[in-house]
Amino acid sequence: MSTYIKKEFHLKNNINTLEKLKEYFHFYNFNVKEISETEIEFYKKGSLFQGWRFNPLNWKSKCVIKITNSKTLNIIYTNQGNLSLSSNGFEFLFENFINNIESYLNTNKDFKISNQEKIKIAKKRIFISFLIGLVGIILGGILGNYIGNLIGIKGLFRYVGMYIGGFGFLKLVNQYFENRKLFTSSSYF
């Protein structure tokens, strides 16, 4: 499941807006694609190893920015998740990331510290989620091995149990993030 954020804000001044946007996104290693004089796209490509990236800003994502009336910025940001965890559990980071664009463009406020704090919380969430998945794999393997011993087919049930345990626990973590997003705005696990 992907996260979709749409934001519009007004610029106090339109001096070097495109250069500032490029600088902001370049700091986080986004690729840039200029569509027109008033529209620019920043993106990150997905990869086979995306599931092991602990920084959600490094997951496959796209941010399209349109400048209208030379005073208004329209931002559409989408993030695809990391193939095992839903990006919905990290919406607090993405919203902070987008809000800091406005602060940076309008007041030259340093965005690095604020974004880094949210990235740190997100990395902790991802690490805990993978530990929970590992516990699921171990418990699934033990249960599958036990069932395999009862039936007499040892290897097959162990591997099936590990698979179901790992993905089952990650599904529970994703569901937890989804429910937490609905009922609270807390940025902690």
mmCIF file of C-alpha atoms in Angstrom:
data_model
loop_
_atom_site.group_PDB
_atom_site.id
_atom_site.type_symbol
_atom_site.label_atom_id
_atom_site.label_comp_id
_atom_site.label_asym_id
_atom_site.label_seq_id
_atom_site.Cartn_x
_atom_site.Cartn_y
_atom_site.Cartn_z
ATOM 1 C CA MET A 1 0.000 0.000 0.000
ATOM 2 C CA SER A 2 1.316 3.440 -0.831
ATOM 3 C CA THR A 3 1.118 6.769 0.955
ATOM 4 C CA TYR A 4 -0.281 9.750 -0.902
ATOM 5 C CA ILE A 5 0.160 13.305 0.412
ATOM 6 C CA LYS A 6 -1.148 16.398 -1.346
ATOM 7 C CA LYS A 7 -0.227 19.862 -0.100
ATOM 8 C CA GLU A 8 -0.537 23.413 -1.335
ATOM 9 C CA PHE A 9 1.147 26.469 0.120
ATOM 10 C CA HIS A 10 1.945 30.035 -0.823
ATOM 11 C CA LEU A 11 5.445 31.336 -1.331
ATOM 12 C CA LYS A 12 6.444 34.542 0.418
ATOM 13 C CA ASN A 13 8.993 35.211 -2.293
ATOM 14 C CA ASN A 14 9.712 33.436 -5.528
ATOM 15 C CA ILE A 15 13.466 33.979 -5.560
ATOM 16 C CA ASN A 16 15.467 30.857 -6.508
ATOM 17 C CA THR A 17 12.541 28.539 -5.775
ATOM 18 C CA LEU A 18 13.591 25.837 -8.230
ATOM 19 C CA GLU A 19 17.214 25.945 -7.066
ATOM 20 C CA LYS A 20 16.134 25.663 -3.440
ATOM 21 C CA LEU A 21 13.853 22.731 -4.259
ATOM 22 C CA LYS A 22 16.684 20.969 -6.071
ATOM 23 C CA GLU A 23 18.999 21.583 -3.121
ATOM 24 C CA TYR A 24 16.408 20.238 -0.652
ATOM 25 C CA PHE A 25 15.787 17.019 -2.563
ATOM 26 C CA HIS A 26 19.426 16.598 -3.583
ATOM 27 C CA PHE A 27 20.352 16.410 0.107
ATOM 28 C CA TYR A 28 18.245 13.210 0.297
ATOM 29 C CA ASN A 29 19.594 11.840 -3.015
ATOM 30 C CA PHE A 30 16.417 12.210 -5.042
ATOM 31 C CA ASN A 31 16.685 12.162 -8.827
ATOM 32 C CA VAL A 32 15.250 15.150 -10.656
ATOM 33 C CA LYS A 33 13.221 15.367 -13.835
ATOM 34 C CA GLU A 34 12.192 18.801 -15.044
ATOM 35 C CA ILE A 35 8.882 18.529 -16.824
ATOM 36 C CA SER A 36 8.404 22.223 -17.657
ATOM 37 C CA GLU A 37 9.326 25.659 -16.355
ATOM 38 C CA THR A 38 6.591 25.408 -13.728
ATOM 39 C CA GLU A 39 6.634 21.682 -12.970
ATOM 40 C CA ILE A 40 9.394 19.494 -11.577
ATOM 41 C CA GLU A 41 9.482 15.872 -10.437
ATOM 42 C CA PHE A 42 11.763 14.340 -7.826
ATOM 43 C CA TYR A 43 11.847 10.573 -7.535
ATOM 44 C CA LYS A 44 13.579 7.524 -6.101
ATOM 45 C CA LYS A 45 13.611 4.282 -8.009
ATOM 46 C CA GLY A 46 12.687 1.012 -6.374
ATOM 47 C CA SER A 47 15.068 -1.910 -6.322
ATOM 48 C CA LEU A 48 15.255 -5.557 -5.410
ATOM 49 C CA PHE A 49 16.936 -4.622 -2.109
ATOM 50 C CA GLN A 50 14.346 -2.001 -1.186
ATOM 51 C CA GLY A 51 13.064 -4.250 1.595
ATOM 52 C CA TRP A 52 16.340 -3.744 3.482
ATOM 53 C CA ARG A 53 16.396 0.044 3.350
ATOM 54 C CA PHE A 54 15.854 1.379 6.838
ATOM 55 C CA ASN A 55 15.241 4.998 5.791
ATOM 56 C CA PRO A 56 11.703 5.389 4.378
ATOM 57 C CA LEU A 57 12.853 8.378 2.325
ATOM 58 C CA ASN A 58 14.972 5.892 0.327
ATOM 59 C CA TRP A 59 11.979 3.780 -0.682
ATOM 60 C CA LYS A 60 10.451 4.091 -4.147
ATOM 61 C CA SER A 61 8.751 7.475 -4.204
ATOM 62 C CA LYS A 62 7.779 10.386 -6.387
ATOM 63 C CA CYS A 63 7.187 14.061 -5.610
ATOM 64 C CA VAL A 64 5.639 16.248 -8.297
ATOM 65 C CA ILE A 65 5.763 19.993 -7.638
ATOM 66 C CA LYS A 66 3.874 22.570 -9.694
ATOM 67 C CA ILE A 67 4.367 26.293 -9.332
ATOM 68 C CA THR A 68 1.208 28.217 -10.172
ATOM 69 C CA ASN A 69 0.764 32.002 -10.245
ATOM 70 C CA SER A 70 4.475 32.111 -9.329
ATOM 71 C CA LYS A 71 3.336 32.294 -5.693
ATOM 72 C CA THR A 72 1.665 28.934 -5.047
ATOM 73 C CA LEU A 73 3.289 25.518 -4.794
ATOM 74 C CA ASN A 74 1.261 22.327 -5.313
ATOM 75 C CA ILE A 75 2.992 19.192 -4.054
ATOM 76 C CA ILE A 76 1.918 15.600 -4.627
ATOM 77 C CA TYR A 77 4.072 13.031 -2.825
ATOM 78 C CA THR A 78 3.655 9.256 -3.125
ATOM 79 C CA ASN A 79 5.710 6.550 -1.433
ATOM 80 C CA GLN A 80 5.393 2.847 -2.271
ATOM 81 C CA GLY A 81 6.676 1.247 0.949
ATOM 82 C CA ASN A 82 9.551 -1.208 1.151
ATOM 83 C CA LEU A 83 7.912 -4.387 -0.189
ATOM 84 C CA SER A 84 7.212 -5.797 3.296
ATOM 85 C CA LEU A 85 6.131 -2.806 5.375
ATOM 86 C CA SER A 86 3.351 -0.457 4.375
ATOM 87 C CA SER A 87 4.361 3.173 4.027
ATOM 88 C CA ASN A 88 1.245 4.205 5.989
ATOM 89 C CA GLY A 89 3.060 3.651 9.269
ATOM 90 C CA PHE A 90 5.575 6.318 8.281
ATOM 91 C CA GLU A 91 3.210 9.064 7.180
ATOM 92 C CA PHE A 92 4.427 11.249 10.068
ATOM 93 C CA LEU A 93 7.868 11.318 8.413
ATOM 94 C CA PHE A 94 6.552 12.084 4.930
ATOM 95 C CA GLU A 95 4.300 14.900 6.180
ATOM 96 C CA ASN A 96 7.179 16.417 8.157
ATOM 97 C CA PHE A 97 9.380 16.123 5.051
ATOM 98 C CA ILE A 98 6.824 17.986 2.912
ATOM 99 C CA ASN A 99 6.089 20.609 5.586
ATOM 100 C CA ASN A 100 9.792 21.348 5.898
ATOM 101 C CA ILE A 101 9.870 22.248 2.207
ATOM 102 C CA GLU A 102 7.508 25.114 2.972
ATOM 103 C CA SER A 103 9.587 26.254 5.954
ATOM 104 C CA TYR A 104 12.785 26.071 3.954
ATOM 105 C CA LEU A 105 11.440 27.993 0.972
ATOM 106 C CA ASN A 106 9.664 30.693 2.976
ATOM 107 C CA THR A 107 11.984 31.245 5.951
ATOM 108 C CA ASN A 108 15.245 29.461 5.046
ATOM 109 C CA LYS A 109 14.745 27.344 8.167
ATOM 110 C CA ASP A 110 17.237 24.475 8.429
ATOM 111 C CA PHE A 111 15.300 21.300 7.607
ATOM 112 C CA LYS A 112 18.014 18.758 8.372
ATOM 113 C CA ILE A 113 17.566 18.435 12.141
ATOM 114 C CA SER A 114 13.774 18.135 12.027
ATOM 115 C CA ASN A 115 13.853 15.572 9.227
ATOM 116 C CA GLN A 116 16.663 13.619 10.916
ATOM 117 C CA GLU A 117 14.636 13.297 14.139
ATOM 118 C CA LYS A 118 11.708 11.791 12.229
ATOM 119 C CA ILE A 119 14.020 9.524 10.207
ATOM 120 C CA LYS A 120 15.498 8.232 13.473
ATOM 121 C CA ILE A 121 12.013 7.354 14.785
ATOM 122 C CA ALA A 122 11.154 5.664 11.470
ATOM 123 C CA LYS A 123 14.368 3.605 11.476
ATOM 124 C CA LYS A 124 13.578 2.439 15.002
ATOM 125 C CA ARG A 125 10.090 1.389 13.870
ATOM 126 C CA ILE A 126 11.516 -0.542 10.936
ATOM 127 C CA PHE A 127 14.121 -2.276 13.103
ATOM 128 C CA ILE A 128 11.484 -3.312 15.657
ATOM 129 C CA SER A 129 9.196 -4.480 12.841
ATOM 130 C CA PHE A 130 11.933 -6.693 11.406
ATOM 131 C CA LEU A 131 12.671 -8.098 14.861
ATOM 132 C CA ILE A 132 8.978 -8.940 15.218
ATOM 133 C CA GLY A 133 9.121 -10.614 11.783
ATOM 134 C CA LEU A 134 12.171 -12.602 12.901
ATOM 135 C CA VAL A 135 10.304 -13.750 16.013
ATOM 136 C CA GLY A 136 7.444 -14.802 13.716
ATOM 137 C CA ILE A 137 9.835 -16.813 11.533
ATOM 138 C CA ILE A 138 11.307 -18.571 14.575
ATOM 139 C CA LEU A 139 7.911 -19.319 16.142
ATOM 140 C CA GLY A 140 6.518 -20.440 12.783
ATOM 141 C CA GLY A 141 9.515 -22.719 12.268
ATOM 142 C CA ILE A 142 9.126 -24.260 15.727
ATOM 143 C CA LEU A 143 5.381 -24.782 15.260
ATOM 144 C CA GLY A 144 5.881 -26.130 11.720
ATOM 145 C CA ASN A 145 8.591 -28.502 12.954
ATOM 146 C CA TYR A 146 6.298 -29.734 15.737
ATOM 147 C CA ILE A 147 3.420 -30.345 13.319
ATOM 148 C CA GLY A 148 5.818 -31.997 10.846
ATOM 149 C CA ASN A 149 7.051 -34.368 13.559
ATOM 150 C CA LEU A 150 3.466 -35.304 14.455
ATOM 151 C CA ILE A 151 2.579 -36.019 10.829
ATOM 152 C CA GLY A 152 5.940 -37.393 9.761
ATOM 153 C CA ILE A 153 6.871 -34.776 7.140
ATOM 154 C CA LYS A 154 9.560 -32.779 8.923
ATOM 155 C CA GLY A 155 11.154 -30.389 6.430
ATOM 156 C CA LEU A 156 8.133 -29.145 4.513
ATOM 157 C CA PHE A 157 6.101 -27.975 7.496
ATOM 158 C CA ARG A 158 9.087 -26.236 9.082
ATOM 159 C CA TYR A 159 9.633 -24.067 5.998
ATOM 160 C CA VAL A 160 5.936 -23.403 5.495
ATOM 161 C CA GLY A 161 5.665 -22.455 9.174
ATOM 162 C CA MET A 162 8.616 -20.077 8.882
ATOM 163 C CA TYR A 163 7.095 -18.434 5.820
ATOM 164 C CA ILE A 164 3.654 -18.064 7.372
ATOM 165 C CA GLY A 165 5.119 -16.907 10.690
ATOM 166 C CA GLY A 166 7.320 -14.228 9.143
ATOM 167 C CA PHE A 167 4.742 -12.764 6.789
ATOM 168 C CA GLY A 168 1.944 -13.222 9.307
ATOM 169 C CA PHE A 169 3.771 -11.177 11.913
ATOM 170 C CA LEU A 170 4.671 -8.472 9.363
ATOM 171 C CA LYS A 171 0.994 -8.358 8.371
ATOM 172 C CA LEU A 172 0.124 -7.795 12.040
ATOM 173 C CA VAL A 173 2.694 -4.982 12.266
ATOM 174 C CA ASN A 174 1.259 -3.314 9.146
ATOM 175 C CA GLN A 175 -2.256 -3.644 10.559
ATOM 176 C CA TYR A 176 -1.048 -2.110 13.824
ATOM 177 C CA PHE A 177 0.402 0.876 11.931
ATOM 178 C CA GLU A 178 -2.822 1.279 9.970
ATOM 179 C CA ASN A 179 -5.006 1.207 13.094
ATOM 180 C CA ARG A 180 -2.676 3.538 14.976
ATOM 181 C CA LYS A 181 -2.813 6.029 12.104
ATOM 182 C CA LEU A 182 -6.618 6.028 12.289
ATOM 183 C CA PHE A 183 -6.884 6.602 16.049
ATOM 184 C CA THR A 184 -3.886 8.714 16.994
ATOM 185 C CA SER A 185 -1.313 11.047 15.540
ATOM 186 C CA SER A 186 1.511 9.702 17.714
ATOM 187 C CA SER A 187 4.790 9.252 15.931
ATOM 188 C CA TYR A 188 6.042 6.498 18.217
ATOM 189 C CA PHE A 189 5.749 2.745 17.773
#
